[in-house]
Amino acid sequence: MSAVDDAWVVESQPVQPVQPGKPVTGEGGGGSGWTILDEVRAWFDRFICTLEEADLDLLALWAVHTHVCVETYTTPRLQLDSPVPGSGKTTVLEHLERVCMHPVQMASLASPALLTRMLDSGMRTILIDEADRTLSPDKEGVGELIAVLNSGYKRGGTRPVLVPTKESGWITKEMPTFAPVAFAGNDPKIPDDTKSRTLRVLLMPDTHGEAEDSDWETYDDAARDLGRRVALWAEGVKDEIRTNRPVLPEGIRGRNRERWAPLKRVAVAAGGRWPMVVDELALREAREIAAEHEDGIVQQRPSVAVLRHIHEVWPDGETFLPTEDLVERLRWHNPEAWGADSSKGKPLTAQALGRMLSRNYKITSCRPVQPGPRGYSRSSLEPAFHRFGLDPSKKPADPVEPAEPAEGPSSLNDFFAAKEATA
């Protein structure tokens, strides 16, 4: 039998679950991979109510991946979310505590230094409850704690910590931050950079009594036995997981790939239906994100929105636009972003546009004709357009007219045609 940490050593005759689920088959290593994952999923299904059945697959994959996260280079954060209390978030953490690798459940995090000192003595799975309070941006010191959680998303992440010396002094020591992390809370206000490292499971109240009560006096031994068998299987496939590089669906790239690749590597090692499950989960999330952007639910940063809007309002065939014309086009086409009724309470100015383009994209205005107005050349914008995937041949149509249009021009072209006629 492969060497496993003492906390996961299995006796020669494993304890049988009090309430048997799917049997585990296979030789050695705790059973074959796909049956291990199936059993973990079935275990969660008995005690937890998720909004979508696929989230049970995600919970199973994430729990198993904690045992091999050292081999997968990145470890996605897991967010257990719910719109209301009493949906089973703490219950999920209790089950993860029995199935995951070397777990530690924390109702609160006293300090980032405490977290890193704990990880310095060995890899742990960090389970954080009440994240809506623990990770609240209004709480003192949360910014540094978030930085530790973000840096620990990739193997090799560290944080400098002061440690005492024998001479009653202090020295700086780089302590590890790399560890799998799950956090539960009611719609916690998580920063965007943390969200981009996170996979989300949405839990719902068990109003119909479909889930079994997690009576730990009855089920604790069975749950911990399942965790031990997961650890044994993971120990036997570590080399395979470390070296395999499975393909993810088209479009799952960058940070998205970093989050889903660890689960795909576990799924490929397990076999069965599981590789397809990860692909479907990744594509489902990609569709949700795209829909949120399309519906305006996700608020883009002004510097990103202005670039996209410039691409939308730039007239075909034009190589140069005076700044005044570009600002007017933006105000007319996107009044909620750049008009007088914007969130800033005032319309976009040439100076504000110049600052956004210069600071974020190193795009500056020019005056191609002397004397003449300053403005922006299409060639200076093209590199940024290209990097954001803004195809110059695909320009959206003008906004749909309201049911009761206000008096005035009905399109962007009409607006500027009228302006030129009265000049």
Tab-separated table of C-alpha atoms in Angstrom:
chain	number	residue	atom	x	y	z
A	1	MET	CA	0.000	0.000	0.000
A	2	SER	CA	1.291	3.483	-0.823
A	3	ALA	CA	2.355	5.692	2.040
A	4	VAL	CA	-0.343	8.129	3.086
A	5	ASP	CA	-0.337	10.634	5.906
A	6	ASP	CA	-1.242	9.093	9.271
A	7	ALA	CA	-4.587	10.847	9.261
A	8	TRP	CA	-5.611	8.845	6.241
A	9	VAL	CA	-4.120	5.379	6.937
A	10	VAL	CA	-6.778	2.708	6.450
A	11	GLU	CA	-7.054	-0.421	8.488
A	12	SER	CA	-6.811	-3.737	6.692
A	13	GLN	CA	-10.595	-4.167	6.979
A	14	PRO	CA	-12.312	-0.818	6.247
A	15	VAL	CA	-15.313	0.117	8.337
A	16	GLN	CA	-18.490	-0.410	6.309
A	17	PRO	CA	-20.861	2.556	5.981
A	18	VAL	CA	-23.818	2.518	8.307
A	19	GLN	CA	-26.088	3.363	5.369
A	20	PRO	CA	-24.478	1.850	2.259
A	21	GLY	CA	-24.390	3.847	-0.948
A	22	LYS	CA	-22.966	2.643	-4.229
A	23	PRO	CA	-20.419	-0.135	-3.749
A	24	VAL	CA	-16.782	0.607	-4.548
A	25	THR	CA	-15.152	-1.898	-6.843
A	26	GLY	CA	-11.643	-2.316	-8.138
A	27	GLU	CA	-8.355	-3.598	-6.843
A	28	GLY	CA	-6.283	-1.706	-4.280
A	29	GLY	CA	-5.961	2.046	-3.939
A	30	GLY	CA	-9.473	2.332	-2.500
A	31	GLY	CA	-11.279	1.263	-5.707
A	32	SER	CA	-11.535	2.415	-9.309
A	33	GLY	CA	-11.673	6.133	-9.880
A	34	TRP	CA	-15.055	6.557	-11.501
A	35	THR	CA	-16.773	4.517	-8.775
A	36	ILE	CA	-15.023	6.560	-6.078
A	37	LEU	CA	-16.297	9.797	-7.659
A	38	ASP	CA	-19.754	8.300	-8.124
A	39	GLU	CA	-19.865	7.353	-4.459
A	40	VAL	CA	-18.745	10.795	-3.282
A	41	ARG	CA	-21.409	12.386	-5.471
A	42	ALA	CA	-24.068	9.987	-4.152
A	43	TRP	CA	-23.006	10.818	-0.600
A	44	PHE	CA	-23.478	14.549	-1.164
A	45	ASP	CA	-26.802	13.876	-2.904
A	46	ARG	CA	-28.194	12.243	0.226
A	47	PHE	CA	-27.601	15.217	2.500
A	48	ILE	CA	-27.452	18.357	0.344
A	49	CYS	CA	-29.919	20.276	-1.855
A	50	THR	CA	-28.342	22.118	-4.781
A	51	LEU	CA	-30.163	24.255	-7.317
A	52	GLU	CA	-28.857	22.082	-10.170
A	53	GLU	CA	-27.970	18.392	-10.153
A	54	ALA	CA	-24.681	19.159	-11.899
A	55	ASP	CA	-23.482	21.025	-8.799
A	56	LEU	CA	-23.301	17.691	-6.981
A	57	ASP	CA	-20.770	16.592	-9.608
A	58	LEU	CA	-18.811	19.773	-8.978
A	59	LEU	CA	-18.767	19.150	-5.219
A	60	ALA	CA	-17.522	15.591	-5.726
A	61	LEU	CA	-14.774	16.620	-8.154
A	62	TRP	CA	-13.596	19.473	-5.941
A	63	ALA	CA	-13.488	17.304	-2.800
A	64	VAL	CA	-11.425	14.622	-4.559
A	65	HIS	CA	-9.081	17.155	-6.179
A	66	THR	CA	-7.952	18.402	-2.742
A	67	HIS	CA	-6.034	15.141	-2.293
A	68	VAL	CA	-3.958	15.760	-5.435
A	69	CYS	CA	-3.850	19.572	-5.627
A	70	VAL	CA	-0.047	19.538	-5.271
A	71	GLU	CA	0.023	17.715	-8.616
A	72	THR	CA	-2.440	20.018	-10.411
A	73	TYR	CA	-0.513	23.323	-9.987
A	74	THR	CA	-3.684	25.353	-9.336
A	75	THR	CA	-6.555	24.763	-6.923
A	76	PRO	CA	-9.830	26.603	-7.634
A	77	ARG	CA	-11.595	28.185	-4.683
A	78	LEU	CA	-15.064	26.777	-3.985
A	79	GLN	CA	-17.867	29.158	-3.060
A	80	LEU	CA	-20.921	27.708	-1.298
A	81	ASP	CA	-23.586	30.317	-1.829
A	82	SER	CA	-27.287	30.754	-1.141
A	83	PRO	CA	-29.789	33.617	-1.321
A	84	VAL	CA	-31.168	32.744	2.126
A	85	PRO	CA	-29.909	31.280	5.421
A	86	GLY	CA	-30.699	27.687	6.273
A	87	SER	CA	-29.775	26.241	2.883
A	88	GLY	CA	-27.133	23.816	4.127
A	89	LYS	CA	-23.884	25.751	3.607
A	90	THR	CA	-22.453	24.746	6.968
A	91	THR	CA	-23.662	21.185	6.359
A	92	VAL	CA	-21.660	21.034	3.126
A	93	LEU	CA	-18.559	22.230	4.981
A	94	GLU	CA	-19.096	19.482	7.569
A	95	HIS	CA	-19.216	16.845	4.833
A	96	LEU	CA	-16.166	18.315	3.104
A	97	GLU	CA	-14.359	18.195	6.441
A	98	ARG	CA	-14.759	14.407	6.391
A	99	VAL	CA	-13.902	13.802	2.722
A	100	CYS	CA	-11.241	16.391	1.801
A	101	MET	CA	-7.482	16.288	2.334
A	102	HIS	CA	-6.355	17.302	5.877
A	103	PRO	CA	-9.216	19.734	6.445
A	104	VAL	CA	-9.433	22.534	8.973
A	105	GLN	CA	-12.785	24.214	9.548
A	106	MET	CA	-12.613	27.874	10.537
A	107	ALA	CA	-15.543	29.984	11.692
A	108	SER	CA	-13.243	33.005	11.401
A	109	LEU	CA	-9.691	33.807	10.379
A	110	ALA	CA	-7.855	35.718	13.079
A	111	SER	CA	-5.041	36.881	10.789
A	112	PRO	CA	-3.260	36.076	7.529
A	113	ALA	CA	-0.132	35.264	9.544
A	114	LEU	CA	-2.015	32.559	11.467
A	115	LEU	CA	-3.171	30.992	8.208
A	116	THR	CA	0.313	30.908	6.683
A	117	ARG	CA	1.911	29.560	9.878
A	118	MET	CA	-0.635	26.745	9.857
A	119	LEU	CA	0.173	25.908	6.230
A	120	ASP	CA	3.898	26.036	6.986
A	121	SER	CA	3.485	22.835	9.000
A	122	GLY	CA	1.680	20.982	6.219
A	123	MET	CA	-0.869	21.245	3.441
A	124	ARG	CA	-4.445	21.703	4.640
A	125	THR	CA	-7.863	22.162	3.065
A	126	ILE	CA	-9.207	25.455	4.437
A	127	LEU	CA	-12.968	25.505	5.072
A	128	ILE	CA	-14.268	28.980	5.947
A	129	ASP	CA	-17.781	29.491	7.283
A	130	GLU	CA	-19.715	32.779	7.514
A	131	ALA	CA	-17.712	34.224	4.614
A	132	ASP	CA	-20.170	37.103	4.268
A	133	ARG	CA	-18.712	38.357	7.570
A	134	THR	CA	-15.238	36.773	7.609
A	135	LEU	CA	-14.329	38.089	4.147
A	136	SER	CA	-16.374	41.295	4.250
A	137	PRO	CA	-14.444	44.144	2.570
A	138	ASP	CA	-15.480	46.441	5.446
A	139	LYS	CA	-13.650	44.302	7.991
A	140	GLU	CA	-10.178	45.432	9.041
A	141	GLY	CA	-7.357	43.350	7.582
A	142	VAL	CA	-9.550	41.550	5.052
A	143	GLY	CA	-7.585	42.982	2.120
A	144	GLU	CA	-4.407	41.236	3.250
A	145	LEU	CA	-6.314	38.021	3.965
A	146	ILE	CA	-7.814	38.078	0.459
A	147	ALA	CA	-4.318	38.577	-0.958
A	148	VAL	CA	-3.164	35.429	0.867
A	149	LEU	CA	-6.132	33.422	-0.449
A	150	ASN	CA	-5.467	34.690	-3.987
A	151	SER	CA	-1.755	33.921	-3.925
A	152	GLY	CA	-2.465	30.435	-2.545
A	153	TYR	CA	-4.435	29.576	-5.662
A	154	LYS	CA	-1.220	28.564	-7.455
A	155	ARG	CA	1.508	26.244	-6.278
A	156	GLY	CA	4.508	28.163	-4.997
A	157	GLY	CA	2.500	31.036	-3.523
A	158	THR	CA	4.094	32.514	-0.397
A	159	ARG	CA	3.738	35.353	2.091
A	160	PRO	CA	6.540	36.966	4.120
A	161	VAL	CA	5.978	36.524	7.863
A	162	LEU	CA	8.044	37.795	10.799
A	163	VAL	CA	9.174	34.957	13.060
A	164	PRO	CA	11.097	35.224	16.349
A	165	THR	CA	14.733	34.175	16.626
A	166	LYS	CA	16.611	32.599	19.527
A	167	GLU	CA	18.267	35.956	20.169
A	168	SER	CA	14.859	37.561	20.877
A	169	GLY	CA	14.886	39.239	17.486
A	170	TRP	CA	12.840	38.827	14.364
A	171	ILE	CA	13.548	37.539	10.862
A	172	THR	CA	11.436	37.377	7.732
A	173	LYS	CA	10.426	33.940	6.506
A	174	GLU	CA	8.580	33.121	3.309
A	175	MET	CA	5.685	30.889	4.330
A	176	PRO	CA	3.466	28.959	1.895
A	177	THR	CA	-0.049	30.048	1.006
A	178	PHE	CA	-0.889	27.313	-1.511
A	179	ALA	CA	-3.926	25.347	-0.325
A	180	PRO	CA	-7.444	24.401	-1.444
A	181	VAL	CA	-10.050	26.750	0.037
A	182	ALA	CA	-13.838	26.506	0.295
A	183	PHE	CA	-15.908	29.304	1.797
A	184	ALA	CA	-19.606	29.500	2.612
A	185	GLY	CA	-21.798	32.543	3.062
A	186	ASN	CA	-24.983	34.298	1.983
A	187	ASP	CA	-23.928	36.194	-1.147
A	188	PRO	CA	-20.513	37.248	0.246
A	189	LYS	CA	-18.994	40.374	-1.322
A	190	ILE	CA	-15.963	38.748	-2.895
A	191	PRO	CA	-13.536	40.896	-4.945
A	192	ASP	CA	-13.446	40.312	-8.697
A	193	ASP	CA	-9.914	38.913	-8.626
A	194	THR	CA	-11.031	36.279	-6.101
A	195	LYS	CA	-14.198	35.499	-8.076
A	196	SER	CA	-12.062	34.790	-11.121
A	197	ARG	CA	-10.357	32.039	-9.101
A	198	THR	CA	-13.610	30.597	-7.763
A	199	LEU	CA	-16.153	27.941	-8.723
A	200	ARG	CA	-19.636	28.517	-7.304
A	201	VAL	CA	-22.223	26.040	-6.006
A	202	LEU	CA	-25.681	27.435	-5.302
A	203	LEU	CA	-27.577	25.770	-2.436
A	204	MET	CA	-31.303	25.888	-1.796
A	205	PRO	CA	-33.485	25.239	1.289
A	206	ASP	CA	-34.756	21.680	1.649
A	207	THR	CA	-38.411	22.702	1.784
A	208	HIS	CA	-39.690	19.260	0.724
A	209	GLY	CA	-37.615	17.209	3.144
A	210	GLU	CA	-35.706	15.424	0.385
A	211	ALA	CA	-32.304	15.440	2.116
A	212	GLU	CA	-31.373	13.242	5.043
A	213	ASP	CA	-30.345	14.887	8.292
A	214	SER	CA	-26.588	14.811	8.841
A	215	ASP	CA	-26.748	12.921	12.120
A	216	TRP	CA	-23.023	12.651	12.761
A	217	GLU	CA	-23.453	10.173	15.607
A	218	THR	CA	-24.746	7.817	12.921
A	219	TYR	CA	-22.832	8.825	9.815
A	220	ASP	CA	-19.445	10.109	10.990
A	221	ASP	CA	-17.588	6.785	10.631
A	222	ALA	CA	-19.043	6.166	7.168
A	223	ALA	CA	-18.128	9.654	5.954
A	224	ARG	CA	-14.565	9.426	7.258
A	225	ASP	CA	-14.165	5.975	5.742
A	226	LEU	CA	-15.208	7.423	2.387
A	227	GLY	CA	-12.578	10.121	2.823
A	228	ARG	CA	-9.893	7.540	3.560
A	229	ARG	CA	-10.751	5.548	0.461
A	230	VAL	CA	-10.661	8.709	-1.651
A	231	ALA	CA	-7.192	9.424	-0.270
A	232	LEU	CA	-5.979	5.917	-1.080
A	233	TRP	CA	-7.239	6.128	-4.653
A	234	ALA	CA	-5.679	9.584	-5.074
A	235	GLU	CA	-2.335	8.322	-3.786
A	236	GLY	CA	-2.301	5.704	-6.528
A	237	VAL	CA	-2.959	8.135	-9.399
A	238	LYS	CA	-0.789	11.096	-8.370
A	239	ASP	CA	1.852	10.398	-11.010
A	240	GLU	CA	-0.776	10.142	-13.728
A	241	ILE	CA	-2.477	13.372	-12.650
A	242	ARG	CA	0.838	15.211	-12.466
A	243	THR	CA	1.768	14.357	-16.054
A	244	ASN	CA	-1.547	14.397	-17.924
A	245	ARG	CA	-2.641	17.540	-19.782
A	246	PRO	CA	-6.265	16.965	-20.802
A	247	VAL	CA	-7.950	19.174	-23.371
A	248	LEU	CA	-10.774	21.480	-22.288
A	249	PRO	CA	-13.589	22.686	-24.579
A	250	GLU	CA	-12.958	25.471	-27.070
A	251	GLY	CA	-13.110	28.878	-25.423
A	252	ILE	CA	-12.104	27.711	-21.927
A	253	ARG	CA	-8.825	29.603	-21.736
A	254	GLY	CA	-6.699	31.705	-19.412
A	255	ARG	CA	-8.013	31.941	-15.852
A	256	ASN	CA	-11.004	29.788	-16.773
A	257	ARG	CA	-8.685	27.016	-17.863
A	258	GLU	CA	-6.662	27.338	-14.650
A	259	ARG	CA	-9.829	26.743	-12.618
A	260	TRP	CA	-11.199	23.802	-14.579
A	261	ALA	CA	-7.966	22.001	-15.524
A	262	PRO	CA	-7.374	20.513	-12.023
A	263	LEU	CA	-10.844	18.958	-12.024
A	264	LYS	CA	-10.424	17.707	-15.596
A	265	ARG	CA	-7.139	16.015	-14.636
A	266	VAL	CA	-8.896	14.225	-11.779
A	267	ALA	CA	-11.779	13.289	-14.082
A	268	VAL	CA	-9.472	11.833	-16.747
A	269	ALA	CA	-7.660	9.761	-14.123
A	270	ALA	CA	-11.037	8.488	-12.869
A	271	GLY	CA	-12.480	7.718	-16.298
A	272	GLY	CA	-16.075	6.805	-16.998
A	273	ARG	CA	-18.431	9.717	-17.543
A	274	TRP	CA	-16.363	12.166	-15.520
A	275	PRO	CA	-14.224	13.829	-18.229
A	276	MET	CA	-17.425	14.759	-20.088
A	277	VAL	CA	-18.927	16.046	-16.829
A	278	VAL	CA	-16.110	18.590	-16.395
A	279	ASP	CA	-16.464	19.785	-19.998
A	280	GLU	CA	-20.200	20.301	-19.495
A	281	LEU	CA	-19.660	22.162	-16.215
A	282	ALA	CA	-17.067	24.476	-17.791
A	283	LEU	CA	-19.295	25.229	-20.782
A	284	ARG	CA	-22.306	25.803	-18.529
A	285	GLU	CA	-20.391	28.394	-16.559
A	286	ALA	CA	-19.110	30.053	-19.760
A	287	ARG	CA	-22.689	30.394	-21.012
A	288	GLU	CA	-23.817	31.883	-17.692
A	289	ILE	CA	-21.013	34.458	-17.724
A	290	ALA	CA	-21.768	35.412	-21.339
A	291	ALA	CA	-25.465	35.841	-20.531
A	292	GLU	CA	-24.673	38.011	-17.501
A	293	HIS	CA	-22.526	40.294	-19.638
A	294	GLU	CA	-25.211	40.477	-22.317
A	295	ASP	CA	-27.895	41.304	-19.763
A	296	GLY	CA	-25.725	43.973	-18.165
A	297	ILE	CA	-25.627	42.110	-14.841
A	298	VAL	CA	-21.843	42.159	-14.795
A	299	GLN	CA	-20.628	45.735	-14.656
A	300	GLN	CA	-17.554	46.303	-16.776
A	301	ARG	CA	-14.893	48.693	-15.641
A	302	PRO	CA	-15.291	52.079	-17.363
A	303	SER	CA	-11.933	51.653	-19.092
A	304	VAL	CA	-13.120	48.356	-20.628
A	305	ALA	CA	-16.610	49.635	-21.469
A	306	VAL	CA	-15.317	52.757	-23.206
A	307	LEU	CA	-13.105	50.724	-25.535
A	308	ARG	CA	-16.021	48.501	-26.545
A	309	HIS	CA	-18.303	51.504	-27.018
A	310	ILE	CA	-15.711	53.323	-29.149
A	311	HIS	CA	-15.607	50.238	-31.352
A	312	GLU	CA	-19.398	50.348	-31.649
A	313	VAL	CA	-19.674	54.041	-32.567
A	314	TRP	CA	-16.654	54.345	-34.864
A	315	PRO	CA	-17.941	55.013	-38.418
A	316	ASP	CA	-16.967	52.562	-41.137
A	317	GLY	CA	-14.104	53.704	-43.307
A	318	GLU	CA	-12.998	56.562	-41.042
A	319	THR	CA	-9.309	56.648	-40.130
A	320	PHE	CA	-9.548	59.629	-37.751
A	321	LEU	CA	-12.183	61.151	-35.437
A	322	PRO	CA	-11.884	64.473	-33.642
A	323	THR	CA	-12.135	64.067	-29.885
A	324	GLU	CA	-15.238	66.253	-29.733
A	325	ASP	CA	-17.066	64.059	-32.253
A	326	LEU	CA	-16.023	60.831	-30.499
A	327	VAL	CA	-17.218	62.104	-27.123
A	328	GLU	CA	-20.566	63.174	-28.604
A	329	ARG	CA	-21.010	59.792	-30.262
A	330	LEU	CA	-20.352	58.005	-26.966
A	331	ARG	CA	-22.812	60.244	-25.083
A	332	TRP	CA	-25.540	59.676	-27.661
A	333	HIS	CA	-25.046	55.941	-28.119
A	334	ASN	CA	-24.589	55.063	-24.415
A	335	PRO	CA	-26.212	57.852	-22.354
A	336	GLU	CA	-26.511	55.620	-19.272
A	337	ALA	CA	-22.719	55.247	-19.254
A	338	TRP	CA	-21.456	58.539	-20.672
A	339	GLY	CA	-24.356	61.018	-20.603
A	340	ALA	CA	-25.540	63.463	-17.970
A	341	ASP	CA	-27.563	60.702	-16.273
A	342	SER	CA	-24.577	58.381	-15.841
A	343	SER	CA	-23.558	57.021	-12.441
A	344	LYS	CA	-21.068	59.891	-12.126
A	345	GLY	CA	-23.879	62.413	-12.514
A	346	LYS	CA	-22.181	64.266	-15.364
A	347	PRO	CA	-21.401	63.631	-19.021
A	348	LEU	CA	-18.136	62.283	-20.318
A	349	THR	CA	-15.520	64.927	-21.121
A	350	ALA	CA	-12.608	64.890	-23.545
A	351	GLN	CA	-10.206	64.972	-20.606
A	352	ALA	CA	-11.835	61.961	-18.893
A	353	LEU	CA	-11.786	59.995	-22.151
A	354	GLY	CA	-8.134	60.875	-22.664
A	355	ARG	CA	-7.182	59.717	-19.165
A	356	MET	CA	-8.899	56.331	-19.577
A	357	LEU	CA	-7.333	55.634	-22.955
A	358	SER	CA	-3.869	56.848	-21.994
A	359	ARG	CA	-3.592	55.154	-18.597
A	360	ASN	CA	-5.101	51.825	-19.607
A	361	TYR	CA	-4.026	51.376	-23.227
A	362	LYS	CA	-1.294	53.976	-23.887
A	363	ILE	CA	-3.518	55.486	-26.555
A	364	THR	CA	-3.083	59.243	-26.963
A	365	SER	CA	-4.747	61.777	-29.181
A	366	CYS	CA	-3.044	63.320	-32.192
A	367	ARG	CA	-3.416	66.231	-34.650
A	368	PRO	CA	-2.747	64.884	-38.149
A	369	VAL	CA	-3.431	68.192	-39.893
A	370	GLN	CA	-2.028	71.559	-38.851
A	371	PRO	CA	-4.054	73.522	-37.982
A	372	GLY	CA	-6.848	71.134	-37.104
A	373	PRO	CA	-8.640	69.412	-34.223
A	374	ARG	CA	-7.006	66.839	-32.009
A	375	GLY	CA	-8.547	63.398	-32.072
A	376	TYR	CA	-7.895	59.672	-32.295
A	377	SER	CA	-6.644	57.606	-35.192
A	378	ARG	CA	-8.138	54.217	-35.909
A	379	SER	CA	-4.644	52.706	-36.152
A	380	SER	CA	-3.830	53.691	-32.546
A	381	LEU	CA	-6.956	51.867	-31.331
A	382	GLU	CA	-6.552	48.694	-33.397
A	383	PRO	CA	-4.055	46.882	-31.089
A	384	ALA	CA	-6.408	47.246	-28.109
A	385	PHE	CA	-9.419	46.261	-30.232
A	386	HIS	CA	-7.563	43.159	-31.358
A	387	ARG	CA	-6.591	42.112	-27.822
A	388	PHE	CA	-10.204	42.399	-26.676
A	389	GLY	CA	-11.448	40.370	-29.627
A	390	LEU	CA	-13.292	43.294	-31.209
A	391	ASP	CA	-13.509	42.340	-34.870
A	392	PRO	CA	-13.604	45.499	-37.006
A	393	SER	CA	-15.855	43.745	-39.532
A	394	LYS	CA	-18.546	42.981	-36.958
A	395	LYS	CA	-20.174	46.138	-35.647
A	396	PRO	CA	-23.432	46.010	-33.690
A	397	ALA	CA	-26.444	47.852	-34.958
A	398	ASP	CA	-27.702	51.062	-33.431
A	399	PRO	CA	-29.712	50.625	-30.217
A	400	VAL	CA	-33.326	49.496	-30.575
A	401	GLU	CA	-35.629	52.477	-30.613
A	402	PRO	CA	-37.901	52.883	-27.565
A	403	ALA	CA	-41.629	52.222	-27.903
A	404	GLU	CA	-42.292	55.976	-27.686
A	405	PRO	CA	-39.212	57.621	-29.205
A	406	ALA	CA	-38.260	61.060	-28.103
A	407	GLU	CA	-38.103	63.820	-30.666
A	408	GLY	CA	-34.835	64.023	-32.563
A	409	PRO	CA	-32.621	61.800	-34.701
A	410	SER	CA	-33.427	58.079	-34.692
A	411	SER	CA	-29.917	56.762	-35.313
A	412	LEU	CA	-26.308	57.671	-34.735
A	413	ASN	CA	-25.779	58.438	-38.416
A	414	ASP	CA	-28.901	60.639	-38.514
A	415	PHE	CA	-27.631	62.509	-35.468
A	416	PHE	CA	-24.326	63.436	-37.087
A	417	ALA	CA	-25.891	64.056	-40.480
A	418	ALA	CA	-28.174	66.598	-38.840
A	419	LYS	CA	-25.248	68.111	-37.003
A	420	GLU	CA	-23.267	68.571	-40.234
A	421	ALA	CA	-26.289	70.076	-42.008
A	422	THR	CA	-26.636	72.780	-39.361
A	423	ALA	CA	-22.920	73.497	-39.074
